[in-house]
JSON list of C-alpha atoms in Angstrom, two decimals:
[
{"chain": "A", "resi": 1, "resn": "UNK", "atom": "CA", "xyz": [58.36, 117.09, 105.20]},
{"chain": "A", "resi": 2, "resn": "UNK", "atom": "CA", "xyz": [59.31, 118.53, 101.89]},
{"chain": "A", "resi": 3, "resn": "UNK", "atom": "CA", "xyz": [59.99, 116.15, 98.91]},
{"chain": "A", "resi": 4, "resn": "UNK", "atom": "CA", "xyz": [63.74, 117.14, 99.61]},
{"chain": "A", "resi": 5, "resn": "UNK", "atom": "CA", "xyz": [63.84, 115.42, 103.19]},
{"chain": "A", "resi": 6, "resn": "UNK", "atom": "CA", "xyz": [63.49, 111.67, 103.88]},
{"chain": "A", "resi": 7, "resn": "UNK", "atom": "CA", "xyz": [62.03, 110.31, 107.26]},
{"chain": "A", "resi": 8, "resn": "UNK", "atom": "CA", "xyz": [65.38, 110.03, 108.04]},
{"chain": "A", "resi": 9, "resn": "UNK", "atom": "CA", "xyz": [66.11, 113.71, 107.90]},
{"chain": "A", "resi": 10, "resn": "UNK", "atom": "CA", "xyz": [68.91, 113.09, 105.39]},
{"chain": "A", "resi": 11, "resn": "UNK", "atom": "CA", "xyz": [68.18, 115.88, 102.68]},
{"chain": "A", "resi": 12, "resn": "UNK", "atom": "CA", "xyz": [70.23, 114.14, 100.15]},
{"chain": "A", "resi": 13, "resn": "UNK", "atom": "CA", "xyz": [67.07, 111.17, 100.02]},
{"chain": "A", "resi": 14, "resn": "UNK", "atom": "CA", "xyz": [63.85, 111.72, 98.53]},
{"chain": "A", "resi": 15, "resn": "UNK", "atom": "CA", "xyz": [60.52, 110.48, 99.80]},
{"chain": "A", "resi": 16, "resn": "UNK", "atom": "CA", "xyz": [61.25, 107.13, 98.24]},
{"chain": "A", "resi": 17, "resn": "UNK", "atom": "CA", "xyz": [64.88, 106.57, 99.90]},
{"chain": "A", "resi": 18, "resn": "UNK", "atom": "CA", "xyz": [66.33, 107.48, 96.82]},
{"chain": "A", "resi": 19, "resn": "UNK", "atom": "CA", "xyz": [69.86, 109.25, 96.56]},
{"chain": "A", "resi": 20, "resn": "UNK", "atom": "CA", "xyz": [68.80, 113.08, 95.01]},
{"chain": "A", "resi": 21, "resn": "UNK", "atom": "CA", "xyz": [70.65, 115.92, 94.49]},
{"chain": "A", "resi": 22, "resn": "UNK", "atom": "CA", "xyz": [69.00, 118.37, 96.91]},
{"chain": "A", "resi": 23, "resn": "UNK", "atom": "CA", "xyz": [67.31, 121.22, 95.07]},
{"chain": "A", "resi": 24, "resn": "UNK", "atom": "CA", "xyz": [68.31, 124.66, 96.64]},
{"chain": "A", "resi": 25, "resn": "UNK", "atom": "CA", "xyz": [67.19, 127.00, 94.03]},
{"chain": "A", "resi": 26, "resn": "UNK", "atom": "CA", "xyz": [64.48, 128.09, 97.02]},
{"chain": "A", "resi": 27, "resn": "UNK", "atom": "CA", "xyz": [67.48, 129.16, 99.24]},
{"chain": "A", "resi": 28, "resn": "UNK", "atom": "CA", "xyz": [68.74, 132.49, 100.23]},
{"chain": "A", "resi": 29, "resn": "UNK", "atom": "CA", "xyz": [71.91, 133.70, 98.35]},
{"chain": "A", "resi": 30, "resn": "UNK", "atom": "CA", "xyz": [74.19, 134.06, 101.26]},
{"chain": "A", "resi": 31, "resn": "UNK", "atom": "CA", "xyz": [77.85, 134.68, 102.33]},
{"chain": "A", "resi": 32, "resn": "UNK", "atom": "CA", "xyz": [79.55, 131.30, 103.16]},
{"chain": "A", "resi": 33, "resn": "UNK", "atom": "CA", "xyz": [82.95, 130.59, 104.40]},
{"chain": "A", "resi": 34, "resn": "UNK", "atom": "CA", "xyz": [84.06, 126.68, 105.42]},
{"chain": "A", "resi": 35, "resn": "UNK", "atom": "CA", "xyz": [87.10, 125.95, 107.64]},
{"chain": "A", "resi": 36, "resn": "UNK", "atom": "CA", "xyz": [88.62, 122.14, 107.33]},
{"chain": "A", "resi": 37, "resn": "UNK", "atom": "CA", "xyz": [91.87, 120.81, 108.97]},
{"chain": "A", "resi": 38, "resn": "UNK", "atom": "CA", "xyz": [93.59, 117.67, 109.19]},
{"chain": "A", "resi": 39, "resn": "UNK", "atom": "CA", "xyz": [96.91, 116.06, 109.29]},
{"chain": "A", "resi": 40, "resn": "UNK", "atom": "CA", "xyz": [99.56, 113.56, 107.68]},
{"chain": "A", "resi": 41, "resn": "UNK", "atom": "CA", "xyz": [101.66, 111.64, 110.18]},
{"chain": "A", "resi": 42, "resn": "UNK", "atom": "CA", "xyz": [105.36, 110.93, 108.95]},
{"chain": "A", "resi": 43, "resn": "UNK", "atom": "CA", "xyz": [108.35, 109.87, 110.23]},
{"chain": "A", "resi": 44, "resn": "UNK", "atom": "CA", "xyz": [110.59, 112.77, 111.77]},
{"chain": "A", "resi": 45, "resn": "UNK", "atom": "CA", "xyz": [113.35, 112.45, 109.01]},
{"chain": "A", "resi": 46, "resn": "UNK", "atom": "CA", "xyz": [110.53, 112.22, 106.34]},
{"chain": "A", "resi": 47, "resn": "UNK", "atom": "CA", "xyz": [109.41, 115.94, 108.07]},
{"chain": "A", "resi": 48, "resn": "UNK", "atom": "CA", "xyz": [113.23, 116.87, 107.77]},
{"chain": "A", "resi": 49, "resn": "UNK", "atom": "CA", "xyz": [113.24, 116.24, 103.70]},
{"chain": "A", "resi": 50, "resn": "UNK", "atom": "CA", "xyz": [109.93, 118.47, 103.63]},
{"chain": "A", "resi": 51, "resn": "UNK", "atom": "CA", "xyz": [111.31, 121.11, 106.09]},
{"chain": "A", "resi": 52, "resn": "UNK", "atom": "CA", "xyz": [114.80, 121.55, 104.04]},
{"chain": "A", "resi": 53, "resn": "UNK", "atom": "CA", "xyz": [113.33, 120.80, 100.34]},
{"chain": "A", "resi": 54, "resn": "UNK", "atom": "CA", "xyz": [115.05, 117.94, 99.75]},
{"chain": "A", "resi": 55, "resn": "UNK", "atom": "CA", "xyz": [112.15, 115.90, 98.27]},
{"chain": "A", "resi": 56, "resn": "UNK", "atom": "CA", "xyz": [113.01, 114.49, 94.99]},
{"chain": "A", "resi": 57, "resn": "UNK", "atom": "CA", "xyz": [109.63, 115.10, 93.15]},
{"chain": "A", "resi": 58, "resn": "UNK", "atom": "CA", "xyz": [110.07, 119.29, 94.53]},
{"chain": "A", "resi": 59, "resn": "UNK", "atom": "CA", "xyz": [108.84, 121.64, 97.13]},
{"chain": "A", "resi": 60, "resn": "UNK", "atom": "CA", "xyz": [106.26, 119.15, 98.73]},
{"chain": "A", "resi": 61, "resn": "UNK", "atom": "CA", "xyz": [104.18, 122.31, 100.94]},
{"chain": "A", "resi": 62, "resn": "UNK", "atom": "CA", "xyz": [104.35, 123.99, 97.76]},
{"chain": "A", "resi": 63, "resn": "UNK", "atom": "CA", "xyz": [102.77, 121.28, 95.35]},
{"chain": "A", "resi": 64, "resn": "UNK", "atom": "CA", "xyz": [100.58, 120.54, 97.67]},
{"chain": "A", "resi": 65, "resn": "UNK", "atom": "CA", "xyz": [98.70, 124.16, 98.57]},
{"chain": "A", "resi": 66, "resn": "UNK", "atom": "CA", "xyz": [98.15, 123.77, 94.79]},
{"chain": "A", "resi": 67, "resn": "UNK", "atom": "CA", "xyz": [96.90, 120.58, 95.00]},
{"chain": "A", "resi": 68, "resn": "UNK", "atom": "CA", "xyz": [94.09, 121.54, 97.47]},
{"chain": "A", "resi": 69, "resn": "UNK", "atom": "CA", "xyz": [93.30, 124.71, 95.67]},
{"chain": "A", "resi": 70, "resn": "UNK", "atom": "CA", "xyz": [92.56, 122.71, 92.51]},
{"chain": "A", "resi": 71, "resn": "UNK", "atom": "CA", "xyz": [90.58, 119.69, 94.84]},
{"chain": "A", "resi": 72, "resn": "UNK", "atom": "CA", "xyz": [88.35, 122.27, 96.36]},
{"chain": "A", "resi": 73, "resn": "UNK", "atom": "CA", "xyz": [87.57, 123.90, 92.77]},
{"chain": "A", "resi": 74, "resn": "UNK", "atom": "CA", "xyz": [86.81, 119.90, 91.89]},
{"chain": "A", "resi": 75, "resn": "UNK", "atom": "CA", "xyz": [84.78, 119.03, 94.18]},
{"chain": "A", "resi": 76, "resn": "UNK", "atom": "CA", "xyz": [81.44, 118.31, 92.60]},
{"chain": "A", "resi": 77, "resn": "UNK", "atom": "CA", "xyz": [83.09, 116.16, 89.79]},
{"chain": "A", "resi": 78, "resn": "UNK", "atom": "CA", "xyz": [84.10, 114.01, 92.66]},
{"chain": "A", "resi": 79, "resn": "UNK", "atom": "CA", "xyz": [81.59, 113.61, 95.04]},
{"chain": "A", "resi": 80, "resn": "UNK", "atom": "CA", "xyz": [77.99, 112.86, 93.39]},
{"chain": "A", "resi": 81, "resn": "UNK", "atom": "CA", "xyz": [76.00, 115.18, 94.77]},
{"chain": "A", "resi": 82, "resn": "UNK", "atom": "CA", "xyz": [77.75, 117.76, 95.84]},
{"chain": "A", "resi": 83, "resn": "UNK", "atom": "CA", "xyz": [76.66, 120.93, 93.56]},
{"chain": "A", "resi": 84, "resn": "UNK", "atom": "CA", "xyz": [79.10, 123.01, 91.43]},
{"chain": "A", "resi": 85, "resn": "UNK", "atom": "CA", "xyz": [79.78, 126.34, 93.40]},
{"chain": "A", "resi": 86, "resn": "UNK", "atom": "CA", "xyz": [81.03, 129.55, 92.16]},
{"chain": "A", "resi": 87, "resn": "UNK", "atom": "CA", "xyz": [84.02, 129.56, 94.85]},
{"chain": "A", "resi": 88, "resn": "UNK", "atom": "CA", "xyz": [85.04, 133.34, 95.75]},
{"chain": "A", "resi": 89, "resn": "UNK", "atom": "CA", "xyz": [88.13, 132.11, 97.48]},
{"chain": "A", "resi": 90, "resn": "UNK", "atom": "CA", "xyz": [90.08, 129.42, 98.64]},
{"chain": "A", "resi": 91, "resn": "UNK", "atom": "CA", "xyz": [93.44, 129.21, 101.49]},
{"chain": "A", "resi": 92, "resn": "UNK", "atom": "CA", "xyz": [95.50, 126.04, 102.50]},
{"chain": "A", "resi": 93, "resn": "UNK", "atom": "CA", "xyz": [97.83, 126.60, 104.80]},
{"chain": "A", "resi": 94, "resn": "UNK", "atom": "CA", "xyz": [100.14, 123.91, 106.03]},
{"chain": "A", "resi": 95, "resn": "UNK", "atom": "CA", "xyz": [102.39, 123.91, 108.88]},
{"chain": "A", "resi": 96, "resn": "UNK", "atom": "CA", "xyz": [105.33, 121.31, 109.54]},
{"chain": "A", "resi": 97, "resn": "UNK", "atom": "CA", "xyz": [104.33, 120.22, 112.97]},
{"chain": "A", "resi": 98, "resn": "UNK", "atom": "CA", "xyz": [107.67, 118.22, 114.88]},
{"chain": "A", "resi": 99, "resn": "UNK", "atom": "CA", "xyz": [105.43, 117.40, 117.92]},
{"chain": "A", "resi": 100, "resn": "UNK", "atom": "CA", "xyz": [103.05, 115.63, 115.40]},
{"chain": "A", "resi": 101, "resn": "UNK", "atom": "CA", "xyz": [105.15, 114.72, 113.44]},
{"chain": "A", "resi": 102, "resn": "UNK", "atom": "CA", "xyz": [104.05, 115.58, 110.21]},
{"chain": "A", "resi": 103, "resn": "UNK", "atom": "CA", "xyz": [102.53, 118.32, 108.59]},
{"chain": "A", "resi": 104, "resn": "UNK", "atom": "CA", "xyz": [99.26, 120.45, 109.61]},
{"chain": "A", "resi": 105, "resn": "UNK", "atom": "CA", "xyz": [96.84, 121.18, 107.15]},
{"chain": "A", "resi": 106, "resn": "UNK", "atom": "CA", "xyz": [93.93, 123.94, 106.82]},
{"chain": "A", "resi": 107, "resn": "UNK", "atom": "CA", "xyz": [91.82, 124.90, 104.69]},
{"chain": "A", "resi": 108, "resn": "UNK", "atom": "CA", "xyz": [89.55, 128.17, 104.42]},
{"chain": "A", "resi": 109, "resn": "UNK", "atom": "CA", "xyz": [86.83, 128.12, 101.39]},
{"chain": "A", "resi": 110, "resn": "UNK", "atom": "CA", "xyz": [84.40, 131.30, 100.59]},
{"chain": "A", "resi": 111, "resn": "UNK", "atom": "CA", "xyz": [81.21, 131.36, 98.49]},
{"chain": "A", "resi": 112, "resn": "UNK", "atom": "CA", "xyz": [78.44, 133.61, 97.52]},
{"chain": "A", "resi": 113, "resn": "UNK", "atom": "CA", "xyz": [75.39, 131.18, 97.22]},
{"chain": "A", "resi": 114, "resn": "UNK", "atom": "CA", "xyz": [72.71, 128.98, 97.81]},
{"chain": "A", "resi": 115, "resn": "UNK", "atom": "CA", "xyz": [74.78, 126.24, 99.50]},
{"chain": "A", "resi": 116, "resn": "UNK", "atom": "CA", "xyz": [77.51, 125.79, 101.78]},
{"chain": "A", "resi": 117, "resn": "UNK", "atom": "CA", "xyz": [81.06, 124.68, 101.03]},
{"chain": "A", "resi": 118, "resn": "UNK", "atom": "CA", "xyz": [82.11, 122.32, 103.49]},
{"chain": "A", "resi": 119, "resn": "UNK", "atom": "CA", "xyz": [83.09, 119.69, 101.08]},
{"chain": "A", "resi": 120, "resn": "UNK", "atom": "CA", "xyz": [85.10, 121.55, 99.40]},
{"chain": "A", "resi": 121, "resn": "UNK", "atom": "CA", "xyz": [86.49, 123.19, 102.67]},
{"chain": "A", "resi": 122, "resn": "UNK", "atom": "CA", "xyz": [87.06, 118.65, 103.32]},
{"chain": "A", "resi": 123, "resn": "UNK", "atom": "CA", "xyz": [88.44, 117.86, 99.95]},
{"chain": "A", "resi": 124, "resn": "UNK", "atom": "CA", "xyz": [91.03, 120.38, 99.55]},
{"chain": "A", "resi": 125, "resn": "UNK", "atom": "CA", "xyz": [92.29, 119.15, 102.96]},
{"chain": "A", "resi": 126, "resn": "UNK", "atom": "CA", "xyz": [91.99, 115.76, 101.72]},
{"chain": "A", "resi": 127, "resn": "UNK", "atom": "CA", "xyz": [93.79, 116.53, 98.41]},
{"chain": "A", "resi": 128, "resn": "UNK", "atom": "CA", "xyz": [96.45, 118.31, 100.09]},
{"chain": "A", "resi": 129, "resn": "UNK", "atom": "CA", "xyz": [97.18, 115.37, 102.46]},
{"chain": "A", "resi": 130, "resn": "UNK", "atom": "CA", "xyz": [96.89, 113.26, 99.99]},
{"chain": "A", "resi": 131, "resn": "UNK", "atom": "CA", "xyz": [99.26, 114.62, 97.51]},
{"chain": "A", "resi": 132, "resn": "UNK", "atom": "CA", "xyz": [102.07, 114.95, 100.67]},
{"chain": "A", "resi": 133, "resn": "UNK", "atom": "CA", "xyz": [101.75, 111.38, 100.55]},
{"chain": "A", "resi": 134, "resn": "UNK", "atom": "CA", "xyz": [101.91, 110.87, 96.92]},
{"chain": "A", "resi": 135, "resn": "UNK", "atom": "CA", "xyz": [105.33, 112.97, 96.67]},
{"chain": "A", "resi": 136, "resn": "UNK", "atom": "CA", "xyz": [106.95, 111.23, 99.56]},
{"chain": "A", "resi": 137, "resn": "UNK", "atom": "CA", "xyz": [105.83, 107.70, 99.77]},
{"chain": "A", "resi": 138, "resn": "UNK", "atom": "CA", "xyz": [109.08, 106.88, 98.25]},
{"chain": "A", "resi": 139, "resn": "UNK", "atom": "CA", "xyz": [110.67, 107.16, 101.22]},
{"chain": "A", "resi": 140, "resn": "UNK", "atom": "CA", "xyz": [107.86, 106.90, 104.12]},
{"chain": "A", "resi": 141, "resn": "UNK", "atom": "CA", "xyz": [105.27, 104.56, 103.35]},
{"chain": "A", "resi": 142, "resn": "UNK", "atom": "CA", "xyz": [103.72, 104.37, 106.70]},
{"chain": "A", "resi": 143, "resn": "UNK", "atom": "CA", "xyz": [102.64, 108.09, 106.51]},
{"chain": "A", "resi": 144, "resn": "UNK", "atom": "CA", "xyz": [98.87, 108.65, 107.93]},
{"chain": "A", "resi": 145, "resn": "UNK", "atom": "CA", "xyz": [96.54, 110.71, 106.57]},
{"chain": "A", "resi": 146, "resn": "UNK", "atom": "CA", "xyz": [93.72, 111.83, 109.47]},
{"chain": "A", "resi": 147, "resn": "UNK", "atom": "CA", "xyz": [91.83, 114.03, 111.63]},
{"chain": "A", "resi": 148, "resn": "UNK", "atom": "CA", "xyz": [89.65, 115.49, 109.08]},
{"chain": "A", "resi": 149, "resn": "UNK", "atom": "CA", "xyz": [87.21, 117.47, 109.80]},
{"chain": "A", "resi": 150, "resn": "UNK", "atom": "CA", "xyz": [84.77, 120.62, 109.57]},
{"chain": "A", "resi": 151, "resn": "UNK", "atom": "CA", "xyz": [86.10, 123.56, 112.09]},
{"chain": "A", "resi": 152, "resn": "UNK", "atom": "CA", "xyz": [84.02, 125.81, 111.15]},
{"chain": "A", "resi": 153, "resn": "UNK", "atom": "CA", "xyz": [81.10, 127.05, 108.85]},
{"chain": "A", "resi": 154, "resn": "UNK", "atom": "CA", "xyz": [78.99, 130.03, 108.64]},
{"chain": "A", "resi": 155, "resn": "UNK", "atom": "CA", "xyz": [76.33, 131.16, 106.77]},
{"chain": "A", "resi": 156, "resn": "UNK", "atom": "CA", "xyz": [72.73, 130.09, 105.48]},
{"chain": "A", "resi": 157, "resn": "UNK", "atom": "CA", "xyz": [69.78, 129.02, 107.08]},
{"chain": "A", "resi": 158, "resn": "UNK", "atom": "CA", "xyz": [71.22, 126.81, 109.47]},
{"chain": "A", "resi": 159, "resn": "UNK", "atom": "CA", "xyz": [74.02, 129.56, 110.83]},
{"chain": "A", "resi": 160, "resn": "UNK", "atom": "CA", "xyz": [77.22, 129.39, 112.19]},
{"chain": "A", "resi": 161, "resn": "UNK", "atom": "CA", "xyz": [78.82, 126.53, 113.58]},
{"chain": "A", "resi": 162, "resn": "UNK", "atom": "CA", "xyz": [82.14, 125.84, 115.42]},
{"chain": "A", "resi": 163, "resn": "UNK", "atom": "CA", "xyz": [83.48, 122.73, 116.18]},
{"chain": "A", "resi": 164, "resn": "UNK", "atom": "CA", "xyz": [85.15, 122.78, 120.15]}
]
């Protein structure tokens, strides 16, 4: 077990249960690409405001996309161990959804390096939905932020995965 692994198999604990950050300077410099979606929940007429830009604080989708650009570029001052990554690219794409209702959210984030970008693949998603709230809980404050999660990753050592 390397000093990077704890019994547990959690790589971000050291031999002594300690919270590290992992140390991947031994790790191949690979292509890696990170697919996250989710979802906010909102009340049909709050979808309608989005749909014909009549939000007061602006063009919600618009702000938004922005918003989860700039939380993917952020996400190692956020989350403690997460290492800063030269990102090559980053997409969020989101899609009013009237069978939800509410709005759909992806997010597609590209690297060149020695770790994967999952989390910030998960916080620009998260940032996103989060900022949809932010300029519409004015008038829907039961929106719900969920189904966030990893769709997709590829590269590195441990290869591709899709979720079903």
């Amino acid at each position: 077990m390397s000093e990077d692994t704890h019994a547990s198999g959690l790589t971000h604990f050291n031999a002594d249960g300690q919270a590290h950050m992992v140390d991947v300077s031994e790790k191949a410099v690979t292509s890696r690409i990170a697919v996250a979606s989710g979802h906010i929940k909102m009340e049909l007429e709050t979808l309608s405001v989005v749909q014909e830009n009549r939000a007061k604080k602006g063009d919600v989708l618009g702000v938004a996309q922005l918003a989860g650009i700039m939380g993917a570029k952020k996400c190692s001052d956020l989350i403690p161990l997460c290492h800063p990554l030269p990102i090559t690219k980053v997409s969020v794409e989101l899609t009013p959804d009237t069978t939800l209702p509410g709005v759909q959210i992806e997010a597609t984030v590209k690297t060149t390096g020695q770790t994967g970008v999952e989390m910030e693949a998960l916080t620009a998603v998260s940032t996103a939905a989060l900022t949809v709230y932010d300029m519409l809980k004015a008038i829907d404050k039961a929106m719900e932020i969920g189904a966030i999660s990893v769709r997709l990753k590829d590269g590195g050592k441990s290869g591709r995965y899709e979720a079903s």
